[in-house]
Coordinates of C-alpha atoms and ligand atoms in Angstrom, one line a residue:
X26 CA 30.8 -100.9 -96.4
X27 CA 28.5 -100.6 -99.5
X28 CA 26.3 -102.7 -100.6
X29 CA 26.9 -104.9 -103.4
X30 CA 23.9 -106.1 -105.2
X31 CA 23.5 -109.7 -106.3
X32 CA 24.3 -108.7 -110.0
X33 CA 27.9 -106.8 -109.7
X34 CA 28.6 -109.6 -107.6
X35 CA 28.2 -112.3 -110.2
X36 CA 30.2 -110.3 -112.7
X37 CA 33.0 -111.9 -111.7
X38 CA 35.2 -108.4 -111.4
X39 CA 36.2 -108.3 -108.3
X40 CA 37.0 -111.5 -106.6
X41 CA 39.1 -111.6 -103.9
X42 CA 37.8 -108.6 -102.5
X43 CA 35.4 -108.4 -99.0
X44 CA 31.7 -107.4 -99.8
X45 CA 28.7 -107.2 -98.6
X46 CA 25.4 -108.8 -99.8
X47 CA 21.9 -108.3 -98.9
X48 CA 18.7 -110.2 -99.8
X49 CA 16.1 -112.9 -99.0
X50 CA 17.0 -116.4 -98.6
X51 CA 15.6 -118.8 -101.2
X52 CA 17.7 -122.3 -100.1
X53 CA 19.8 -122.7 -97.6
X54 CA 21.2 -126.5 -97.4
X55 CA 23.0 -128.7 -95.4
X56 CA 23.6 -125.8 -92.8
X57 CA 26.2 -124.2 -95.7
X58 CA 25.2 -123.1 -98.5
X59 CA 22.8 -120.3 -99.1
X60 CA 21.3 -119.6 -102.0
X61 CA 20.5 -115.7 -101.9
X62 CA 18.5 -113.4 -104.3
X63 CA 18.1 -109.5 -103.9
X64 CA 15.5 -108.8 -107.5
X65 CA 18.7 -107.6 -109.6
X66 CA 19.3 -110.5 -111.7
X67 CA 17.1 -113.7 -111.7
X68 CA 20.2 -115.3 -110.9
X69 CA 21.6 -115.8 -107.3
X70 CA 24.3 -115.9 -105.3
X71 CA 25.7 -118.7 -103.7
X72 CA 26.7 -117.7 -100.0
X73 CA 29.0 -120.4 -98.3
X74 CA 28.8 -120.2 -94.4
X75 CA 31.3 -122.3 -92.1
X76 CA 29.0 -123.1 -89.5
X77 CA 31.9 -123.1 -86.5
X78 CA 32.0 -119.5 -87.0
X79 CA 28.4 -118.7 -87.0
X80 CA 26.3 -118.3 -84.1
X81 CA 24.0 -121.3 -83.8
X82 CA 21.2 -118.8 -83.1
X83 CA 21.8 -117.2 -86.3
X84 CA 21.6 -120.3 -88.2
X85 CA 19.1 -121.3 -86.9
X86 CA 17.1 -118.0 -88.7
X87 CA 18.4 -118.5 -92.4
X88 CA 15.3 -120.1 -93.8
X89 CA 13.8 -119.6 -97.0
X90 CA 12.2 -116.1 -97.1
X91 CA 14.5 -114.4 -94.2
X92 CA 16.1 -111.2 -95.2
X93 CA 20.0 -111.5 -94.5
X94 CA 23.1 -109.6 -94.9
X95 CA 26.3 -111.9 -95.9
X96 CA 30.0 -110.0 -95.4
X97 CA 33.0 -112.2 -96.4
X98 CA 35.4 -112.7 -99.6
X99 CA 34.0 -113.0 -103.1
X100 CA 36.1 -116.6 -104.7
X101 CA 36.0 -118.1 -107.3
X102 CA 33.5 -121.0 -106.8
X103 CA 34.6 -125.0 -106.5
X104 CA 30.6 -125.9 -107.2
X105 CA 28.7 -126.8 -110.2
X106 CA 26.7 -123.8 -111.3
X107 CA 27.7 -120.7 -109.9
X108 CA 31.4 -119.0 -110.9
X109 CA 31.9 -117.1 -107.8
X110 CA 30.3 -117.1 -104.3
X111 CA 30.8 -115.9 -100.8
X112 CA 32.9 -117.2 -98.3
X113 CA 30.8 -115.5 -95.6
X114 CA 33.1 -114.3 -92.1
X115 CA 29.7 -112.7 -90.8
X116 CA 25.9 -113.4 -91.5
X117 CA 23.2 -110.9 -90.2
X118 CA 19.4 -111.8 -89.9
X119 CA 17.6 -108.2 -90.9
X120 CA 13.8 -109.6 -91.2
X121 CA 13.6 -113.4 -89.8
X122 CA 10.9 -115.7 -91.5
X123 CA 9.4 -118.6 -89.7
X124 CA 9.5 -121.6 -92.0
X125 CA 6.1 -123.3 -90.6
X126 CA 4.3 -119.8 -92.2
X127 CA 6.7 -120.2 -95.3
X128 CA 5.8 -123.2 -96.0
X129 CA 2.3 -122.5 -96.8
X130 CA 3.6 -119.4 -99.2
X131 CA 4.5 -119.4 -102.4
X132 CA 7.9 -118.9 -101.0
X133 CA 8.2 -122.9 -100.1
X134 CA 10.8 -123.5 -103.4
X135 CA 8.6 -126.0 -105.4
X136 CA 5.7 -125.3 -108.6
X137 CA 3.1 -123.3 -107.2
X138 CA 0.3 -122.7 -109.9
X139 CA -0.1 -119.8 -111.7
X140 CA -3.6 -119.0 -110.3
X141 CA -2.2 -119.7 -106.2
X142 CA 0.5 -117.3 -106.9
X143 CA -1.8 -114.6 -107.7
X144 CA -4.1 -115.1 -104.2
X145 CA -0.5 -114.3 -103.1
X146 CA -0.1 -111.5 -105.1
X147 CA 2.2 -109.6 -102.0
X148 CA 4.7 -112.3 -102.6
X149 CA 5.0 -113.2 -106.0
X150 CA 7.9 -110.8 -106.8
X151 CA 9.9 -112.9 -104.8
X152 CA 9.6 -116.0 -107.5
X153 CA 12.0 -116.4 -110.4
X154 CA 9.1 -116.0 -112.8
X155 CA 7.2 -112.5 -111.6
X156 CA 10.9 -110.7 -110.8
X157 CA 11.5 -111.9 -114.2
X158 CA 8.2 -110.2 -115.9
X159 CA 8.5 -107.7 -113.5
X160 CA 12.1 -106.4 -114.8
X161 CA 11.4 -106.8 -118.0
X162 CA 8.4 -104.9 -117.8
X163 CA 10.6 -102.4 -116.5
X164 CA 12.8 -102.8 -119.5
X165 CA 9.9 -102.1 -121.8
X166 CA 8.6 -99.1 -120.4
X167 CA 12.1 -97.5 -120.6
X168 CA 12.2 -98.9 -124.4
X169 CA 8.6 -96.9 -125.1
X170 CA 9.8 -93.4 -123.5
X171 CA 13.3 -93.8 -125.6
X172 CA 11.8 -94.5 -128.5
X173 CA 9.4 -91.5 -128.4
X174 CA 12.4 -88.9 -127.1
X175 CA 15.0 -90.6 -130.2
X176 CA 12.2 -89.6 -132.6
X177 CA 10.6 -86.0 -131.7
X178 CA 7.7 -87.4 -129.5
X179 CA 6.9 -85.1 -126.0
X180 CA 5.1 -86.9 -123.4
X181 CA 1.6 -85.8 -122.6
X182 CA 0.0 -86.5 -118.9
X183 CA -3.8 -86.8 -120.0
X184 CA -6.5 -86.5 -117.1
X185 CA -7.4 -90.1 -115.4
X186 CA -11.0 -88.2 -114.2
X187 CA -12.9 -87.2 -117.0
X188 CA -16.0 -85.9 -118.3
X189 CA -16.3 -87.7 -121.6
X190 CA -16.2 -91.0 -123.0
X191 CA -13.3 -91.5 -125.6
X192 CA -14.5 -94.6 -127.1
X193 CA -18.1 -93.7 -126.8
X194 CA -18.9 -97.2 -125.6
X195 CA -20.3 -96.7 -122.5
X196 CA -17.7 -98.9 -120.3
X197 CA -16.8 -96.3 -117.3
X198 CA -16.2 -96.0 -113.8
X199 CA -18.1 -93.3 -112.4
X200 CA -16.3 -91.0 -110.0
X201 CA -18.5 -89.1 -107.3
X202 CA -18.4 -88.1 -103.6
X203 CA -21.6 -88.0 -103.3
X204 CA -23.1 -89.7 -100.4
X205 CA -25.0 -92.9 -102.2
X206 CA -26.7 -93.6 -99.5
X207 CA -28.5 -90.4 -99.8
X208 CA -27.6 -88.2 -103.3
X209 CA -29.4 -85.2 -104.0
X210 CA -31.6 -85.0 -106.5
X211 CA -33.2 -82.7 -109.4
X212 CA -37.2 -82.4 -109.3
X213 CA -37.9 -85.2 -111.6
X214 CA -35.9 -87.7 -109.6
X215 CA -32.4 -88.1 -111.2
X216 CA -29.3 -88.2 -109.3
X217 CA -28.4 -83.8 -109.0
X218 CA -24.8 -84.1 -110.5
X219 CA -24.3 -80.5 -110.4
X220 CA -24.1 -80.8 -106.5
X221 CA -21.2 -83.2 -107.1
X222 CA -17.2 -82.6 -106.7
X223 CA -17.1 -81.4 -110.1
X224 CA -20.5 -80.4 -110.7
X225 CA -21.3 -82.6 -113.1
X226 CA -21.2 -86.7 -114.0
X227 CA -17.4 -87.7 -114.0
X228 CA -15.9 -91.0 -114.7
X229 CA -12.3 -92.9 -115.2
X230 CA -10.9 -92.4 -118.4
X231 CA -10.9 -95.0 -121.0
X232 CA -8.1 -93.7 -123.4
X233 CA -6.2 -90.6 -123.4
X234 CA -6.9 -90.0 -126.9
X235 CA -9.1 -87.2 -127.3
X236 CA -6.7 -85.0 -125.2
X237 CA -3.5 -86.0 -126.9
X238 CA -5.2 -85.1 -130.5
X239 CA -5.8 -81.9 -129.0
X240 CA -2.0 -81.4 -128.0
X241 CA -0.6 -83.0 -131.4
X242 CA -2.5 -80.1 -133.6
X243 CA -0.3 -77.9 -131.5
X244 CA 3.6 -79.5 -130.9
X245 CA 3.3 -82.2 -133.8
X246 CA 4.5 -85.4 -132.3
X247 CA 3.2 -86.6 -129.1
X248 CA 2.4 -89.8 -126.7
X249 CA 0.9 -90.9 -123.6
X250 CA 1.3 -93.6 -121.4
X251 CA -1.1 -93.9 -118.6
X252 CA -3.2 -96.1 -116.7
X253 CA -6.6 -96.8 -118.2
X254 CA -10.0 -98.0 -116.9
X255 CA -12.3 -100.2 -118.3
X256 CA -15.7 -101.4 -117.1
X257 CA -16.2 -104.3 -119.3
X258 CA -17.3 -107.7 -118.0
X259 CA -14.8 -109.8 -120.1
X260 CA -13.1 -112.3 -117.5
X261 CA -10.3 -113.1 -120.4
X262 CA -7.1 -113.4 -120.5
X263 CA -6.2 -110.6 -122.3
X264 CA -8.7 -108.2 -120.5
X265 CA -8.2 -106.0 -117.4
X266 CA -10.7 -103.6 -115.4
X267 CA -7.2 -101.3 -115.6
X268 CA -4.1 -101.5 -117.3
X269 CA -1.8 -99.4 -119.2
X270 CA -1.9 -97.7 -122.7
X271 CA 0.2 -95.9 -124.9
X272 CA -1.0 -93.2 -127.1
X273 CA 0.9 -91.6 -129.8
X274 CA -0.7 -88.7 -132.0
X275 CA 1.0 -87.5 -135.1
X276 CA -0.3 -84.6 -137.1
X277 CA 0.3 -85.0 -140.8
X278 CA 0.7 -88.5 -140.5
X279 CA -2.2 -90.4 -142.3
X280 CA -3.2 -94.1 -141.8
X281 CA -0.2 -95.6 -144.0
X282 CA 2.3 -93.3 -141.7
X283 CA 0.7 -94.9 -138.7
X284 CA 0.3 -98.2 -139.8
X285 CA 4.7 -97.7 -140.3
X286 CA 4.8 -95.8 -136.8
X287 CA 3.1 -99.2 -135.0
X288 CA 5.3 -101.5 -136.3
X289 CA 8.5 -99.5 -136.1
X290 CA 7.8 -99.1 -132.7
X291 CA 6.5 -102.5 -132.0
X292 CA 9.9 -103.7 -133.1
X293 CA 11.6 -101.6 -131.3
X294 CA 10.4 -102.2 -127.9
X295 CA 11.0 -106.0 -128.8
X296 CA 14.8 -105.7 -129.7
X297 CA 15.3 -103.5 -126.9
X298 CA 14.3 -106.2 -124.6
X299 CA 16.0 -109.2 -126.7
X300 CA 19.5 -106.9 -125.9
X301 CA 18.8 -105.8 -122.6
X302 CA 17.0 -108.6 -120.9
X303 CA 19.1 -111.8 -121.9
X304 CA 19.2 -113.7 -118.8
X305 CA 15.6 -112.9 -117.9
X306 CA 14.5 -113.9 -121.4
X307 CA 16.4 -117.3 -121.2
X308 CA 14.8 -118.0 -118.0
X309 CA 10.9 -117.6 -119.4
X310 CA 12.1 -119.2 -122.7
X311 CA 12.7 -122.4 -120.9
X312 CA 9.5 -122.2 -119.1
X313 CA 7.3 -121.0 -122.8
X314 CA 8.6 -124.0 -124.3
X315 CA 7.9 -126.3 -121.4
X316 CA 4.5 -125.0 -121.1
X317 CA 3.8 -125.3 -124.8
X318 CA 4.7 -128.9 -124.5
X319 CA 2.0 -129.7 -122.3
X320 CA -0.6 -128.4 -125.0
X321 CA -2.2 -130.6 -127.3
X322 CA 0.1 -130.4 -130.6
X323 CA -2.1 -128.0 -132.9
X324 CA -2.2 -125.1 -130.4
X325 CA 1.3 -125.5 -129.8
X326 CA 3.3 -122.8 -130.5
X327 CA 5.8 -123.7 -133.4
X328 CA 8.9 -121.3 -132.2
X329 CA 10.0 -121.3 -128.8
X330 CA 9.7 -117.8 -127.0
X331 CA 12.8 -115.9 -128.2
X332 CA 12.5 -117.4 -132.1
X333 CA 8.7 -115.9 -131.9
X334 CA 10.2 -112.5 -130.4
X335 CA 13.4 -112.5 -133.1
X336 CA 11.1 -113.5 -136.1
X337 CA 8.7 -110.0 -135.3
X338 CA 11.5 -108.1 -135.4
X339 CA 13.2 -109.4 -138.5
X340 CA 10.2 -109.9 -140.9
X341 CA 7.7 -107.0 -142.3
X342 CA 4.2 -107.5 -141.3
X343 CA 1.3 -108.3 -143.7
X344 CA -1.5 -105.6 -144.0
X345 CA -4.6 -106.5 -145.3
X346 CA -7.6 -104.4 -145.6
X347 CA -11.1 -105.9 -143.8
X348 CA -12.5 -106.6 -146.9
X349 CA -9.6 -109.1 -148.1
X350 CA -9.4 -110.4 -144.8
X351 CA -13.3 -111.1 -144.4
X352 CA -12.5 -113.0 -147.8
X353 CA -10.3 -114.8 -146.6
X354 CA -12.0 -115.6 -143.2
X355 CA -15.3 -117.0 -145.2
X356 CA -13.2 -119.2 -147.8
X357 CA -11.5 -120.9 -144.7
X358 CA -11.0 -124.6 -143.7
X359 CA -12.6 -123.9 -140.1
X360 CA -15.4 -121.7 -141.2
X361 CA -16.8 -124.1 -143.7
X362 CA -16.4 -127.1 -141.4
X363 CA -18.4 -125.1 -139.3
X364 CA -15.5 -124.9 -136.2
X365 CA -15.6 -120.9 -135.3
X366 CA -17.6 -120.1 -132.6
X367 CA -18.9 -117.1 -134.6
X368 CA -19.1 -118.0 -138.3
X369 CA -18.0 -115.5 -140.8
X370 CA -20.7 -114.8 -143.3
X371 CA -20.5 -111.8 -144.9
X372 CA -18.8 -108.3 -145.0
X373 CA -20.2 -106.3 -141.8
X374 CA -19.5 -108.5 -139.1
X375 CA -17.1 -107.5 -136.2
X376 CA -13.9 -109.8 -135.9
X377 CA -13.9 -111.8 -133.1
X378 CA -10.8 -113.3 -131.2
X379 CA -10.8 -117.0 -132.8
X380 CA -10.6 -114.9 -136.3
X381 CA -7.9 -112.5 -135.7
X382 CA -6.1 -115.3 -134.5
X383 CA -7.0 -117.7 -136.9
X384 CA -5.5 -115.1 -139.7
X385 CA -2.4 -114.3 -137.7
X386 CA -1.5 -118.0 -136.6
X387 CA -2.7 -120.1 -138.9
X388 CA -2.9 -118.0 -142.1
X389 CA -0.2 -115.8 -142.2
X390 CA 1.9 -116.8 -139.5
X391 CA 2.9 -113.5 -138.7
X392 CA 2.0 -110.2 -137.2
X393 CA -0.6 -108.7 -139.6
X394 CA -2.3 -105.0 -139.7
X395 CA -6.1 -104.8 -140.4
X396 CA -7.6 -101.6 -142.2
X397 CA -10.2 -99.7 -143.1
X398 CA -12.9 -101.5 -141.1
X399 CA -16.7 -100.9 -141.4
X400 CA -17.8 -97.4 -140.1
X401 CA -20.2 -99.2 -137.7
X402 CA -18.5 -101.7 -135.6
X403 CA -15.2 -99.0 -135.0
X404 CA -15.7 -95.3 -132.7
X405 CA -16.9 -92.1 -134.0
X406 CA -13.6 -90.1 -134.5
X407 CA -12.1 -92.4 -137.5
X408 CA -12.2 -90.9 -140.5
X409 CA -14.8 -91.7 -143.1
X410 CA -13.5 -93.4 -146.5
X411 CA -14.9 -92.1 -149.6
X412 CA -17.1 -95.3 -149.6
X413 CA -19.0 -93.6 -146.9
X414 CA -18.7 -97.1 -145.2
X415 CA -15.5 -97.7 -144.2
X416 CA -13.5 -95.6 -141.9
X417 CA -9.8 -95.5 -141.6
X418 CA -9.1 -98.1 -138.7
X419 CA -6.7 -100.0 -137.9
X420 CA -5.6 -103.3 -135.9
X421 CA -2.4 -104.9 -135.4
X422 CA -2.6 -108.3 -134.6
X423 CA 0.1 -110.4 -132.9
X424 CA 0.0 -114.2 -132.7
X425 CA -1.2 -115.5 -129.5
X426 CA -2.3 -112.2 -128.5
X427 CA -4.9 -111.1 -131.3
X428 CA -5.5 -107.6 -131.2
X429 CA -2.2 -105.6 -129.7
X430 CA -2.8 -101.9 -131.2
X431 CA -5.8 -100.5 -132.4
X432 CA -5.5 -96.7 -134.0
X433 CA -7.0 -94.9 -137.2
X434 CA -6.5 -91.6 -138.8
X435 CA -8.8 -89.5 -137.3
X436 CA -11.7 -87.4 -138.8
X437 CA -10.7 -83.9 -139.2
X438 CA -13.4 -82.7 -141.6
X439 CA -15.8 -80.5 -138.6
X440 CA -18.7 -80.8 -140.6
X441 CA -18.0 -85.1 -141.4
X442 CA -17.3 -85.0 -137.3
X443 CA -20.5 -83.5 -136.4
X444 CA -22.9 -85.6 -138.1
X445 CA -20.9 -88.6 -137.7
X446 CA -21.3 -87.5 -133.8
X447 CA -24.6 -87.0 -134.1
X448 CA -25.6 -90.5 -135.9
X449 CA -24.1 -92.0 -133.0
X450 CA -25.3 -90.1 -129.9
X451 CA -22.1 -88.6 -129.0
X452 CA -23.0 -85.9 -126.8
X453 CA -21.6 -82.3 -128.4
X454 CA -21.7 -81.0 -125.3
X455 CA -19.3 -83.2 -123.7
X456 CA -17.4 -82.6 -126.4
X457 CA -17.7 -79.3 -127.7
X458 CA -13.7 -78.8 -127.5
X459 CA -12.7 -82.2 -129.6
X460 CA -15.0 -80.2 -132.1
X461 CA -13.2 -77.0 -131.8
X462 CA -9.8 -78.3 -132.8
X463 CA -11.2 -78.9 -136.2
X464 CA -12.6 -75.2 -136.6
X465 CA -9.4 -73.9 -136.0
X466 CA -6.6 -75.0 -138.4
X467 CA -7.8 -79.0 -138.8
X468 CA -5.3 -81.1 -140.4
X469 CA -5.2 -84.9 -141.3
X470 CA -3.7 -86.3 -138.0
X471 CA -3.3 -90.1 -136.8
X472 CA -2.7 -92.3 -134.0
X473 CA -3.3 -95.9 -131.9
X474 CA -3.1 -97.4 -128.7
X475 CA -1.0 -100.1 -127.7
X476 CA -2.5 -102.0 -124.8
X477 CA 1.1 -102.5 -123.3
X478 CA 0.3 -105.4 -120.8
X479 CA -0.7 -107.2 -124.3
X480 CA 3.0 -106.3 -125.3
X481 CA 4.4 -107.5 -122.1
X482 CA 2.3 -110.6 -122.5
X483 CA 3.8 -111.2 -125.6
X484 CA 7.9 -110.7 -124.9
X485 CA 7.5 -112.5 -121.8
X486 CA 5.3 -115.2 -123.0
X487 CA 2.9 -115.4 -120.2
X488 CA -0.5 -116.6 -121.1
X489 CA -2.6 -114.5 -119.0
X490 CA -2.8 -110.8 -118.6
X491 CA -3.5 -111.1 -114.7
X492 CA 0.4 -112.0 -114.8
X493 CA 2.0 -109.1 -116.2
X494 CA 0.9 -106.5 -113.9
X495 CA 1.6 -106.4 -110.5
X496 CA -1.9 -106.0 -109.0
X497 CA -4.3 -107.3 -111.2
X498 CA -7.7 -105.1 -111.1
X499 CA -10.5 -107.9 -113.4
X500 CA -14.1 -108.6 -112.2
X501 CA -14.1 -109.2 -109.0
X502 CA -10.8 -109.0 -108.1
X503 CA -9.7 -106.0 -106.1
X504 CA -7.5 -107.2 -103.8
X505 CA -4.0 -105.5 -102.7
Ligands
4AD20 O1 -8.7 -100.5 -129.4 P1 -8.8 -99.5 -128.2 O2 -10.1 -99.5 -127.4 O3 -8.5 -98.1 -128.8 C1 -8.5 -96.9 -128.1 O4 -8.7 -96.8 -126.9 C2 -8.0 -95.8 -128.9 N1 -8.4 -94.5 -128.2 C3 -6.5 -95.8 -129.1 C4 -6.1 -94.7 -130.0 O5 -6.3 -94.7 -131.2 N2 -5.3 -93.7 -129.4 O6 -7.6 -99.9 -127.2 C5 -6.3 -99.8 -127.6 C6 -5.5 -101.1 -127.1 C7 -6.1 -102.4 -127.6 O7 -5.6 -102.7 -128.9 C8 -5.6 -103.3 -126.6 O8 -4.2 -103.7 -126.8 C9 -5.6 -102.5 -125.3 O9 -5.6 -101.1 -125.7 N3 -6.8 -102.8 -124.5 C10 -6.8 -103.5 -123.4 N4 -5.8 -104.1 -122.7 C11 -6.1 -104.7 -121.6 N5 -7.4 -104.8 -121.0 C12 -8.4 -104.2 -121.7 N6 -9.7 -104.2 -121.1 C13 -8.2 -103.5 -122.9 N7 -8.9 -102.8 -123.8 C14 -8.1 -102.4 -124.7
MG21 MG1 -9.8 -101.9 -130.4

């Protein structure tokens, strides 16, 4: 007999017939009913065991957290709460669980905290809230590949090692097997690199960017999406030592094409997961609006979880350049009563968090695209306005998030390049084939990166970034 999963078996289409579930036990009460999950819906199914016909020994093993297999009839259910369920002829233990460990789990069916559940990182798929992240994180990935393919868009696999630093900021992993108790060395004392794997200094890469410009001036349209690697010390909640980003690269697209690309495809992803992820959706709605009841009313968010995700989709968003928004920033309530952390006193400064969200949530109240940025807080490759002091960067900012995407149009003038390289201690000969590209047939090109754990943050309203990925990597933390 095949399996039925969890899923076909709630859609109600073929009662009467005999099946056979699998999956781990989440309840199991009064020695009868079983409350059974198998991770393809949040919701589960009611198994219904007539304890004369069961083995007492077997009964004995159905505790929360046991793998089981349940054979018998699907009905149509008497119960509150269910529509069908399983009058089960036959119950098979696969994987017993003893309930004195279980019960110090997360397993043990009552609120665990968010921070508990992620010291128990191997078992926090089996809670209602990570399956539910988890799937729709699924979701979203699909919704980012389709997207691409539906308009033109091939997929580029960028290196993870790498000799250069994208972002020019200095926040890499260094890869090496060298021995570091004992690496060789050059005469005047520095670490011999050239006797390394790769003869030279190697690190993680920080953005797949450089690469994917180099494949756009050649098949038009393309994107990445791979794991990325930051060293940065920033214990945040929207920070991680790795996560995942997506890269598209468009030539002939300049920053107003881009700024249309990021939010066409924001919204996108965001439908996508409002139509394929219902259930899921209602289930971390419910728990968005409880935990924004617990906050104190002004950081409360004003739309539950779904209105927030339904009112991106449906409304444009506001683009503003640096300048205006700097305006904006300096004539405000909380910078003149002196509340920002970081007060905003003139043009120049870099944004930090409590602006961007200040402007998005408080301001504007929607999602809202920052450009043209001072040359000097933003990496070398943007391209330089004719102001010779603002390049063509942009942010998107989401509300509750702060920055989502950042991208520019990219600096295709070789000679602009070079000395812009030079000014900022870019090393040419690291990158001596970024340069090429614009000796040989340059072209005004464009792209961004969306950090997508921020995007999964944000459809699945989880407030901390350590609870959209699986296995958290943050300072510190390497566990699993
Ligand atoms: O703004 P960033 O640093 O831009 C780049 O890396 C460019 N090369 C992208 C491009 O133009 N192709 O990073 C892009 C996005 C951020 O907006 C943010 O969403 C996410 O990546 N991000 C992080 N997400 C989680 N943890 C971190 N430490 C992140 N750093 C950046
Ligand atoms: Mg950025």
């Amino acid at each position: 007999m095949a399996r039925t999963t969890v899923q076909e078996a709630l859609a109600n289409t073929s009662v009467g017939a005999e099946i056979e579930v699998k999956g781990w036990v989440r309840t199991f009460r009064s020695n009868r009913f079983i409350a059974l999950n198998d991770g393809s819906t949040i919701n589960n199914i009611q198994a219904v065991v007539d304890f004369e016909k069961i083995d007492e020994s077997i009964l004995k093993q159905i505790n929360t957290g046991a793998c089981i297999s349940v054979k018998g009839e699907l009905v149509q259910s008497m119960g509150k709460g269910q529509s069908v369920e399983i009058q089960a002829n036959a119950v098979e233990v696969l994987g017993s669980a003893d309930p004195e460990e279980v019960r110090k789990t997360i397993m043990q069916p009552k609120k665990h905290s968010l921070d508990l559940l992620r010291e128990q990182a191997h078992l926090r798929f089996r809670t209602n809230t990570f399956s539910a992240v988890f799937r729709i994180r699924h979701a979203a990935t699909i919704a980012v590949h389709e997207y691409f393919n539906k308009n033109g868009f091939y997929n580029i696999h960028t290196p993870i090692i790498t000799g250069s630093d994208a972002e020019g900021a200095g926040e890499m992993f260094k890869v090496t097997n060298l021995d570091l108790n004992n690496p060789p060395k050059t005469e005047d004392g520095a670490i011999d690199y050239s006797q390394d794997f790769f003869e030279k200094e190697t690190n993680l890469t920080v953005s797949g960017q450089l690469e994917a410009e180099l494949a756009a001036l050649a098949l038009s349209k393309v994107y990445t999406f791979g794991p990325t690697f930051r060293a940065e010390n920033s214990n945040t909640s929207r920070h991680l030592a790795e996560f995942w980003m997506i890269e598209p690269e468009v030539a002939f697209n300049d920053l107003d094409d881009n700024m249309d690309l990021a939010e066409s495809f924001l919204k996108y992803v965001i439908q996508y997961v409002l139509d394929n992820c219902k259930d899921d959706l209602e289930f971390l709605n419910e728990r968005f609006v409880k935990e924004e009841q617990a906050k104190p009313k002004l950081e409360r968010s004003e739309m539950s979880l779904i209105e927030k995700l339904n009112s991106v989709v449906d409304n444009n968003f506001v683009r503003l350049s640096y300048t205006e928004a700097i305006e904006i920033l300096r004539n405000s309530k909380p910078n003149k009563k002196g509340k920002f952390k970081f007060p905003v006193d003139g043009w120049g400064v870099d944004l930090q968090s409590e602006h961007e969200r200040y402007l998005v949530e408080k301001h504007f109240k929607c999602p809202v695209v920052l450009y043209d940025y001072p040359a000097n807080i933003k990496a070398f490759y943007m391209r330089l306005n004719d102001d010779g002091k603002t390049v063509r960067a942009m942010d998107v900012l989401f509300p509750g998030i702060g920055e989502i995407v950042g991208g520019s149009q990219r600096e295709e003038r070789y000679d602009v390049l070079k000395d812009k390289m030079a000014a900022m201690d870019i090393e040419e000969k690291e990158l001596w084939w970024y340069l090429e590209t614009r000796k040989f047939g340059t072209c005004v090109h464009s792209g961004f990166g969306l950090g997508f754990e921020r995007l999964v943050q944000f459809v699945t309203g989880m407030g901390n970034i350590r609870d959209v990925i699986p296995f958290p990597r943050t300072p510190g933390k390497a566990e699993f």
